Coordinates of C-alpha atoms in Angstrom, one line a residue:
M27 CA -111.3 13.5 46.2
K28 CA -115.1 13.6 46.8
N29 CA -117.0 10.7 45.2
L30 CA -114.2 10.0 42.8
F31 CA -114.6 6.3 42.8
I32 CA -118.4 6.0 43.2
H33 CA -119.9 3.5 40.8
F34 CA -116.6 3.1 38.8
F35 CA -117.1 -0.7 38.8
L36 CA -120.3 -0.1 36.8
I37 CA -118.4 1.5 34.0
T38 CA -117.2 -0.6 31.0
F39 CA -113.5 -0.6 31.1
I40 CA -111.8 0.0 27.8
S41 CA -109.0 -2.4 26.9
V42 CA -105.9 -0.4 25.7
N43 CA -102.6 -1.7 24.4
S44 CA -100.2 0.4 26.3
Q45 CA -97.3 0.2 28.7
D46 CA -97.4 -0.8 32.3
I47 CA -97.9 2.6 34.1
K48 CA -96.7 2.9 37.7
I49 CA -96.3 5.9 40.0
K50 CA -93.6 5.7 42.6
K51 CA -92.8 8.7 44.9
D52 CA -94.2 11.2 42.4
V53 CA -92.4 9.6 39.4
I54 CA -94.4 8.2 36.5
L55 CA -92.9 5.0 35.0
F56 CA -93.7 3.4 31.7
D57 CA -92.5 -0.2 31.8
N58 CA -90.3 0.8 34.8
K59 CA -88.8 3.7 32.7
E60 CA -89.0 7.1 34.3
V61 CA -90.9 9.5 32.0
A62 CA -92.5 12.3 34.0
I63 CA -93.3 13.7 37.4
L64 CA -96.7 14.0 39.1
K65 CA -97.3 15.9 42.2
K66 CA -100.7 16.3 44.0
S67 CA -101.5 19.7 45.5
G68 CA -105.1 20.0 46.8
E69 CA -107.3 19.3 43.8
D70 CA -104.5 19.8 41.3
Y71 CA -102.6 16.9 39.6
I72 CA -99.5 18.7 38.4
Y73 CA -97.6 17.0 35.6
S74 CA -94.0 18.0 34.9
S75 CA -91.1 16.8 32.8
L76 CA -88.2 14.9 34.5
D77 CA -86.3 18.2 34.9
G78 CA -89.1 19.5 37.1
K79 CA -90.6 21.9 34.6
K80 CA -94.4 22.2 34.9
Q81 CA -96.2 21.1 31.7
F82 CA -99.9 21.0 32.5
T83 CA -102.4 20.5 35.4
A84 CA -105.5 18.3 35.7
K85 CA -108.4 18.8 38.1
Y86 CA -111.2 16.3 38.8
R87 CA -114.6 17.8 38.7
D88 CA -118.1 16.4 39.2
L89 CA -121.7 17.3 39.7
A90 CA -123.4 15.4 42.4
E91 CA -126.8 15.3 44.0
S92 CA -127.1 13.7 47.4
D93 CA -124.7 10.8 47.2
A94 CA -125.1 10.2 43.5
V95 CA -122.5 11.5 41.1
L96 CA -124.3 12.7 38.0
Y97 CA -121.4 13.9 35.8
Q98 CA -117.6 13.7 35.9
W99 CA -114.9 15.4 33.9
L100 CA -111.3 16.7 34.0
E101 CA -110.3 20.3 33.8
V102 CA -106.9 20.5 32.2
S103 CA -104.8 23.7 32.2
N104 CA -101.5 24.5 30.4
S105 CA -98.3 25.3 32.2
D106 CA -99.1 29.0 32.9
N107 CA -102.9 28.5 33.2
S108 CA -103.5 30.7 30.2
K109 CA -105.4 27.9 28.4
T110 CA -107.9 25.5 29.9
T111 CA -109.9 22.7 28.3
E112 CA -112.3 20.1 29.7
I113 CA -112.4 16.4 28.8
P114 CA -114.8 13.5 29.9
Y115 CA -113.6 11.6 32.9
E116 CA -113.2 7.9 32.0
I117 CA -111.9 5.0 33.9
L118 CA -109.6 3.0 31.5
Q119 CA -108.3 0.5 34.1
T120 CA -109.3 -0.9 37.5
S121 CA -107.6 0.9 40.3
F122 CA -108.2 2.6 43.6
N123 CA -105.3 5.0 42.9
S124 CA -106.8 8.2 41.5
S125 CA -103.5 9.4 40.2
K126 CA -103.0 6.3 38.2
I127 CA -106.6 6.4 36.8
I128 CA -106.1 10.0 35.6
T129 CA -102.6 9.4 34.2
R130 CA -103.8 6.3 32.3
L131 CA -106.6 8.4 30.7
L132 CA -104.3 11.3 29.7
A133 CA -101.6 9.0 28.4
S134 CA -103.7 6.3 26.6
K135 CA -106.5 8.3 25.1
Y136 CA -105.0 11.8 24.6
G137 CA -101.2 10.8 24.3
L138 CA -100.0 13.6 26.6
I139 CA -97.5 11.2 28.2
D140 CA -95.6 8.4 26.4
E141 CA -92.5 6.4 26.8
N142 CA -90.4 9.4 25.9
G143 CA -92.0 11.7 28.5
I144 CA -94.4 14.6 28.1
N145 CA -95.5 14.8 24.5
Q146 CA -95.4 18.5 23.7
L147 CA -97.1 18.0 20.4
K148 CA -100.1 16.2 21.9
V149 CA -100.3 18.8 24.7
S150 CA -100.5 21.6 22.1
E151 CA -103.1 19.7 20.2
L152 CA -105.2 19.3 23.3
F153 CA -105.4 23.0 24.0
N154 CA -105.7 24.1 20.4
Q155 CA -108.6 21.8 19.6
E156 CA -112.0 23.4 20.2
R157 CA -114.1 21.5 22.7
E158 CA -117.4 22.1 24.3
R159 CA -117.4 23.3 27.9
L160 CA -118.5 20.2 29.8
S161 CA -119.1 22.1 33.0
E162 CA -121.5 24.5 31.3
K163 CA -123.2 21.6 29.5
Y164 CA -123.7 19.5 32.6
I165 CA -124.8 22.4 34.8
K166 CA -127.4 23.4 32.2
T167 CA -128.6 19.8 32.0
V168 CA -129.0 19.5 35.7
T169 CA -130.6 22.9 36.0
E170 CA -133.1 22.1 33.3
A171 CA -133.8 18.7 34.9
K172 CA -134.5 20.4 38.2
D173 CA -136.8 23.0 36.6
N174 CA -138.7 20.3 34.8
A175 CA -139.0 18.3 38.0
K176 CA -140.4 21.4 39.7
S177 CA -142.8 22.0 36.8
D178 CA -143.9 18.4 36.8
K179 CA -144.5 18.5 40.5
L180 CA -146.6 21.7 40.1
V181 CA -148.7 20.0 37.5
Y182 CA -149.0 16.9 39.6
D183 CA -150.2 18.9 42.6
Q184 CA -152.7 20.9 40.6
K185 CA -154.3 17.8 39.1
I186 CA -154.5 16.1 42.5
A187 CA -156.0 19.3 44.1
A188 CA -158.6 19.5 41.4
V189 CA -160.0 16.0 42.0
R190 CA -158.9 15.4 45.7
P191 CA -159.1 11.6 45.4
H192 CA -159.5 9.6 48.6
V193 CA -159.7 5.9 49.3
K194 CA -161.8 4.8 52.3
K195 CA -160.9 1.9 54.5
D196 CA -163.3 -0.4 52.6
G197 CA -161.6 0.5 49.3
T198 CA -164.3 2.8 48.1
I199 CA -162.7 5.6 46.0
V200 CA -164.3 9.1 46.1
T201 CA -163.5 12.6 45.0
G202 CA -163.5 15.7 47.3
G203 CA -161.3 14.4 50.0
E204 CA -162.2 12.4 53.2
L205 CA -165.7 13.8 53.3
G206 CA -166.3 13.3 49.6
T207 CA -169.4 11.4 48.6
N208 CA -168.9 11.2 44.8
I209 CA -167.9 7.5 44.3
I210 CA -165.7 6.9 41.2
G211 CA -164.4 3.4 41.8
K212 CA -163.2 0.6 44.1
A213 CA -159.7 -0.6 45.1
Y214 CA -158.8 -4.0 46.4
H215 CA -155.9 -6.4 46.7
T216 CA -155.1 -10.1 46.7
T217 CA -152.6 -11.9 48.8
Y218 CA -149.2 -10.2 48.9
D219 CA -145.8 -11.1 50.2
V220 CA -142.3 -9.8 49.3
F221 CA -141.7 -12.8 47.1
N222 CA -144.9 -12.2 45.0
K223 CA -144.0 -10.4 41.8
N224 CA -147.5 -10.6 40.3
D225 CA -150.1 -7.9 40.2
F226 CA -152.0 -7.9 43.4
I227 CA -153.5 -4.3 43.6
F228 CA -156.5 -3.6 41.5
I229 CA -158.3 -0.3 40.8
Q230 CA -161.8 -0.8 39.4
D231 CA -164.2 1.9 38.0
L232 CA -168.0 2.2 38.1
D233 CA -168.4 -0.1 35.1
N234 CA -166.4 -2.8 36.9
I235 CA -163.5 -2.3 34.5
V236 CA -160.1 -2.9 36.1
V237 CA -158.6 0.5 35.1
A238 CA -155.2 -0.3 36.7
K239 CA -153.4 -3.2 38.3
A240 CA -150.2 -2.9 40.2
K241 CA -147.3 -4.9 41.7
I242 CA -144.3 -4.0 43.8
T243 CA -141.2 -5.0 41.8
S244 CA -138.7 -3.9 44.5
A245 CA -139.8 -3.9 48.1
P246 CA -136.8 -2.1 49.6
T247 CA -137.3 0.9 47.2
K248 CA -141.1 0.5 47.1
T249 CA -140.9 0.5 43.3
T250 CA -144.5 0.0 42.0
E251 CA -145.3 -1.0 38.4
V252 CA -148.8 -0.1 37.2
T253 CA -150.5 -1.5 34.1
L254 CA -153.5 0.4 32.7
F255 CA -156.5 -1.1 31.0
N256 CA -155.3 0.2 27.7
G257 CA -152.0 -1.6 28.0
E258 CA -149.9 1.4 29.0
T259 CA -147.5 1.0 31.9
F260 CA -145.7 3.4 34.3
T261 CA -143.6 3.0 37.4
F262 CA -143.3 5.1 40.5
N263 CA -141.6 4.9 43.9
A264 CA -144.2 4.8 46.6
K265 CA -143.8 6.9 49.7
R266 CA -144.5 4.1 52.1
S267 CA -144.5 0.3 52.1
F268 CA -147.6 -1.7 51.4
H269 CA -149.3 -3.5 54.3
P270 CA -152.7 -5.3 54.2
N271 CA -153.8 -3.7 57.5
D272 CA -153.8 -0.2 56.0
A273 CA -153.9 -1.0 52.3
F274 CA -156.2 1.9 51.6
I275 CA -153.3 4.3 52.3
F276 CA -151.2 2.7 49.6
F277 CA -154.3 2.5 47.3
K278 CA -154.6 6.3 47.6
E279 CA -151.1 6.8 46.3
V280 CA -151.8 4.6 43.3
V281 CA -155.1 6.5 42.6
E282 CA -153.2 9.8 42.8
Q283 CA -150.7 8.6 40.3
L284 CA -153.7 7.7 38.0
V285 CA -155.3 11.1 38.4
A286 CA -152.0 12.8 37.7
R287 CA -152.0 11.0 34.4
D288 CA -155.7 12.1 33.7
Y289 CA -157.2 8.7 34.6
V290 CA -160.1 9.7 36.8
L291 CA -162.1 6.5 36.9
G292 CA -165.9 6.8 36.9
H293 CA -167.0 5.8 33.4
Q294 CA -163.9 7.0 31.7
A295 CA -162.6 3.6 30.6
K296 CA -165.9 2.7 29.0
T297 CA -165.9 5.9 27.1
Y298 CA -162.3 5.5 26.1
N299 CA -163.0 1.9 24.9
A300 CA -166.0 3.1 22.9
N301 CA -164.1 5.9 21.2
L302 CA -161.2 3.5 20.5
H303 CA -163.6 1.0 19.0
K304 CA -165.1 3.8 16.8
E305 CA -161.6 4.7 15.6
K306 CA -160.8 1.0 14.9
V307 CA -164.1 0.8 12.9
K308 CA -163.2 3.9 11.0
V309 CA -159.7 2.5 10.1
A310 CA -161.2 -0.9 9.1
K311 CA -163.8 0.9 6.9
D312 CA -161.0 2.9 5.2
K313 CA -159.1 -0.3 4.5
S314 CA -162.2 -2.3 3.4
E315 CA -163.3 -2.9 -0.2
S316 CA -166.8 -2.2 1.0
I317 CA -168.5 1.1 0.4
Y318 CA -169.3 3.3 3.4
N319 CA -170.9 6.7 3.3
R320 CA -169.9 7.5 -0.2
K321 CA -171.6 10.1 -2.4
G322 CA -173.4 8.4 -5.3
Y323 CA -176.7 7.1 -6.6
V324 CA -178.8 4.0 -7.1
I325 CA -181.0 3.1 -10.1
D326 CA -183.7 0.6 -9.4
E327 CA -185.2 -2.0 -11.9
D328 CA -187.7 0.6 -13.1
G329 CA -184.9 3.1 -14.0
K330 CA -185.7 5.5 -11.1
K331 CA -182.6 7.3 -9.7
Y332 CA -181.9 8.0 -6.0
S333 CA -179.0 10.3 -5.4
G334 CA -177.4 10.6 -1.9
I335 CA -175.1 8.7 0.4
V336 CA -174.5 5.1 -0.6
N337 CA -173.5 2.1 1.6
A338 CA -172.8 -1.4 0.4
E339 CA -170.9 -4.2 2.3
F340 CA -169.0 -6.7 0.3
E341 CA -166.9 -8.3 3.1
R342 CA -166.7 -8.7 6.8
L343 CA -165.4 -5.7 8.6
D344 CA -161.9 -6.5 10.1
V345 CA -162.1 -4.2 13.1
Y346 CA -159.4 -6.0 15.1
E347 CA -157.0 -6.4 12.1
T348 CA -157.1 -10.2 12.1
G349 CA -156.7 -10.4 8.4
K350 CA -159.9 -12.5 8.3
T351 CA -162.6 -10.9 6.1
E352 CA -163.8 -14.0 4.2
V353 CA -167.5 -14.7 4.7
T354 CA -168.1 -18.1 6.2
E355 CA -171.7 -17.9 7.4
A356 CA -174.3 -20.1 5.7
I357 CA -176.6 -17.1 5.3
D358 CA -174.5 -14.5 3.6
K359 CA -175.9 -11.0 3.0
Y360 CA -172.6 -9.4 1.9
G361 CA -172.6 -7.9 -1.6
K362 CA -176.4 -8.6 -2.0
S363 CA -177.8 -5.2 -1.2
V364 CA -177.1 -1.5 -1.3
T365 CA -178.5 1.3 0.9
V366 CA -178.9 4.9 -0.1
K367 CA -179.9 7.9 2.1
Y368 CA -181.6 10.6 -0.1
N369 CA -184.2 13.3 -0.1
N370 CA -187.6 12.5 -1.6
E371 CA -189.7 14.8 -3.9
K372 CA -190.9 16.7 -0.8
G373 CA -187.3 17.2 0.5
K374 CA -187.7 14.7 3.3
E375 CA -184.8 12.4 4.2
R376 CA -185.3 8.8 3.4
I377 CA -183.2 5.6 3.6
S378 CA -184.0 2.8 1.2
T379 CA -182.4 -0.6 0.5
F380 CA -182.2 -2.2 -2.9
S381 CA -181.4 -5.8 -3.7
A382 CA -178.9 -7.2 -6.3
K383 CA -181.6 -9.7 -7.5
D384 CA -183.7 -6.9 -8.8
N385 CA -181.1 -5.9 -11.4
T386 CA -180.2 -2.8 -9.4
K387 CA -177.3 -0.6 -10.4
F388 CA -175.5 1.8 -8.2
C389 CA -172.5 4.1 -8.6
V390 CA -170.2 6.0 -6.3
I391 CA -168.5 9.3 -7.2
E392 CA -164.7 9.4 -6.9
S393 CA -162.7 12.4 -5.8
D394 CA -161.8 13.2 -9.5
G395 CA -165.5 13.2 -10.5
S396 CA -165.4 9.9 -12.2
E397 CA -167.8 7.1 -11.3
T398 CA -167.4 3.5 -10.2
C399 CA -170.5 1.5 -10.8
Y400 CA -171.8 -1.9 -9.6
I401 CA -174.5 -4.1 -11.3
G402 CA -176.7 -6.5 -9.4
M403 CA -177.2 -9.9 -11.2
K404 CA -177.4 -13.6 -10.9
V405 CA -174.5 -15.4 -12.5
K406 CA -174.1 -18.8 -14.2
G407 CA -171.2 -20.9 -13.0
D408 CA -171.7 -19.4 -9.5
A409 CA -173.1 -22.6 -7.9
M410 CA -169.9 -23.5 -6.1
K411 CA -169.2 -20.0 -5.0
K412 CA -171.7 -19.7 -2.2
L413 CA -173.9 -22.8 -2.6
S414 CA -175.0 -22.9 1.1
N415 CA -176.1 -19.3 0.9
A416 CA -178.1 -19.9 -2.3
M417 CA -179.9 -22.8 -0.6
S418 CA -180.5 -20.9 2.6
L419 CA -182.0 -17.9 0.7
G420 CA -184.2 -19.9 -1.7
F421 CA -181.6 -20.0 -4.5
N422 CA -181.3 -16.2 -4.5
N423 CA -177.6 -16.1 -5.4
A424 CA -177.5 -12.6 -6.9
Y425 CA -174.6 -10.3 -6.1
F426 CA -173.2 -6.9 -7.1
Y427 CA -170.3 -6.9 -9.4
K428 CA -168.1 -3.9 -10.3
L429 CA -168.4 -2.7 -13.9
V430 CA -165.0 -2.8 -15.7
Y431 CA -166.2 -2.3 -19.3
E432 CA -169.5 -1.8 -21.2
A433 CA -170.2 -1.5 -24.9
N434 CA -173.6 -1.8 -26.6
G435 CA -175.1 -2.9 -23.2
N436 CA -172.8 -5.9 -23.0
Q437 CA -170.5 -5.8 -19.9
V438 CA -167.3 -7.1 -18.3
L439 CA -167.4 -7.0 -14.5
I440 CA -165.3 -8.1 -11.6
D441 CA -166.0 -9.4 -8.1
P442 CA -165.5 -6.5 -5.7
I443 CA -163.4 -8.7 -3.4
K444 CA -161.9 -11.4 -5.5
E445 CA -159.7 -9.8 -8.2
D446 CA -159.4 -13.1 -10.2
V447 CA -163.2 -13.5 -10.6
F448 CA -164.8 -11.9 -13.6
V449 CA -168.3 -11.9 -15.2
I450 CA -169.4 -11.3 -18.8
K451 CA -173.0 -10.1 -19.0
L452 CA -175.0 -9.8 -22.2
K453 CA -177.7 -7.2 -22.2
D454 CA -180.3 -9.7 -23.5
A455 CA -179.4 -12.4 -20.9
K456 CA -181.0 -12.7 -17.5
E457 CA -177.7 -14.0 -16.0
G458 CA -174.1 -13.3 -16.4
Q459 CA -171.4 -15.9 -17.0
M460 CA -168.7 -16.2 -14.3
I461 CA -165.0 -16.5 -15.2
D462 CA -163.6 -17.8 -11.9
S463 CA -160.5 -19.8 -10.8
R464 CA -161.4 -23.0 -12.6
K465 CA -159.3 -24.3 -15.4
N466 CA -159.4 -22.4 -18.7
D467 CA -160.7 -25.3 -20.8
K468 CA -163.8 -25.7 -18.6
L469 CA -164.4 -22.0 -18.5
S470 CA -164.0 -21.8 -22.3
K471 CA -166.7 -24.4 -22.8
E472 CA -169.2 -22.6 -20.6
L473 CA -168.4 -19.1 -22.1
S474 CA -168.7 -20.5 -25.7
E475 CA -172.1 -21.7 -24.9
Y476 CA -173.1 -18.4 -23.3
L477 CA -171.9 -16.5 -26.5
G478 CA -173.4 -19.1 -28.8
N479 CA -175.2 -16.5 -31.0
C480 CA -171.8 -15.6 -32.4
K481 CA -170.7 -19.0 -33.7
S482 CA -167.2 -18.0 -35.0
L483 CA -166.3 -16.3 -31.7
A484 CA -167.8 -19.2 -29.7
E485 CA -165.8 -21.7 -31.7
E486 CA -162.5 -19.8 -31.0
I487 CA -163.3 -19.6 -27.3
N488 CA -164.1 -23.3 -27.2
N489 CA -160.8 -24.0 -28.8
N490 CA -159.0 -22.2 -26.0
V491 CA -157.7 -19.4 -28.2
F492 CA -158.3 -16.9 -25.4
D493 CA -156.7 -16.9 -22.0
L494 CA -159.9 -16.0 -20.0
K495 CA -157.9 -15.0 -16.9
I496 CA -156.7 -11.8 -18.7
V497 CA -159.2 -9.0 -18.5
D498 CA -158.1 -7.4 -21.8
N499 CA -159.1 -10.7 -23.5
L500 CA -162.6 -10.5 -22.0
I501 CA -163.0 -6.9 -23.2
K502 CA -161.9 -8.0 -26.7
I503 CA -164.4 -10.9 -26.6
V504 CA -167.2 -8.4 -25.8
D505 CA -166.1 -6.1 -28.6
E506 CA -166.0 -9.0 -31.1
Y507 CA -169.3 -10.2 -30.0
N508 CA -170.8 -6.7 -30.6
S509 CA -169.4 -6.7 -34.1
C510 CA -170.3 -10.3 -34.9
K511 CA -172.6 -10.8 -38.0

């Protein structure tokens, strides 16, 4: 029976609680009790009851390619061959006896044979149950795999023919075949022996970027694992073994594998990395609280309005997704300026930058047409926030804060990055009063002094009546200050 036992030791054997099955001189025994008759005729395993009456027939089938068995199944027919069904071939016990393997499967999994003989009910159930035709399924799968392999080979050959990569003896990689002069890279290797499982083959492009590095993971099969500059990997079986004396031949095969995957060296990796960086920057900008290329306007200290595209950075751009956006430099320019690209009175494009210290206001227009605005100002109580920056820039510690609420020119604002830092700004004050992470009693004392013109409100604030960490309380404070008499 061709290839019946190939690889059966690799199959996970299923443990079944059943009788001891033996076959002696065509008689099937369960725990030494005669239960049925099995006769082998060519490919047929013919099962009969003890009176010699034929009950069903099983045939082993497989699909093989070269010496490898791809699929295995049993074709089972009833007594008069009027009904046929197909079931997966499974090895449920270790044995070199094919009759015993098949009998164990039919008895243990399908119940066709038991301690009382041929189980007619189970036999009927087997043929009455609708099953997929395994032969058709397996043949279709193999046919599709072969067609895909042919298609892949055609695409592979077309890509290689379009570039015609060649590696010279000195490792220089060119296009156009042996006589080609268009250099696209360089190939080289380090020390190699059969025990070396590290990368030792390197393919470098014109920008000195190692586009691919490779190692042989299995010398007998010439299995080669390639790691690309972008972290991707692939494996292929080389046509020949690597030898340092003619390494350029092996190099060529690696390069062909790269070309087939659309890696054509030259300056491609540099372009890829640049495009990848651009994409990472775009993603980082989308996630950032900073403002990039948003439609809006800027109003300077003289009240002049500049409408166009607005940019304002409030935090470090986290391009590599480190989670670190906090500003640590002594000279910090984040949140201190806004840039707008606009057309002047003559219709010419201009780009101007405005500083927070000049009481600049800018707004961005949201998708629903609403506006989010930011006000530039110096803030009292801000000394500990960025003291080193204030000292470095001549005590210019003005920043933009996002406007939360405004009534009668008096405002409640919030830090664009730190959601627990607020500012109350009175229209007739040069500076705002910061409400930061300090304890409420200390904040209350400072805010009561800032709002001292409304004595009753200031007294309540000083007595800690308001929880200043709640934005609704800050809005209420502004409203009461506006109505104070």
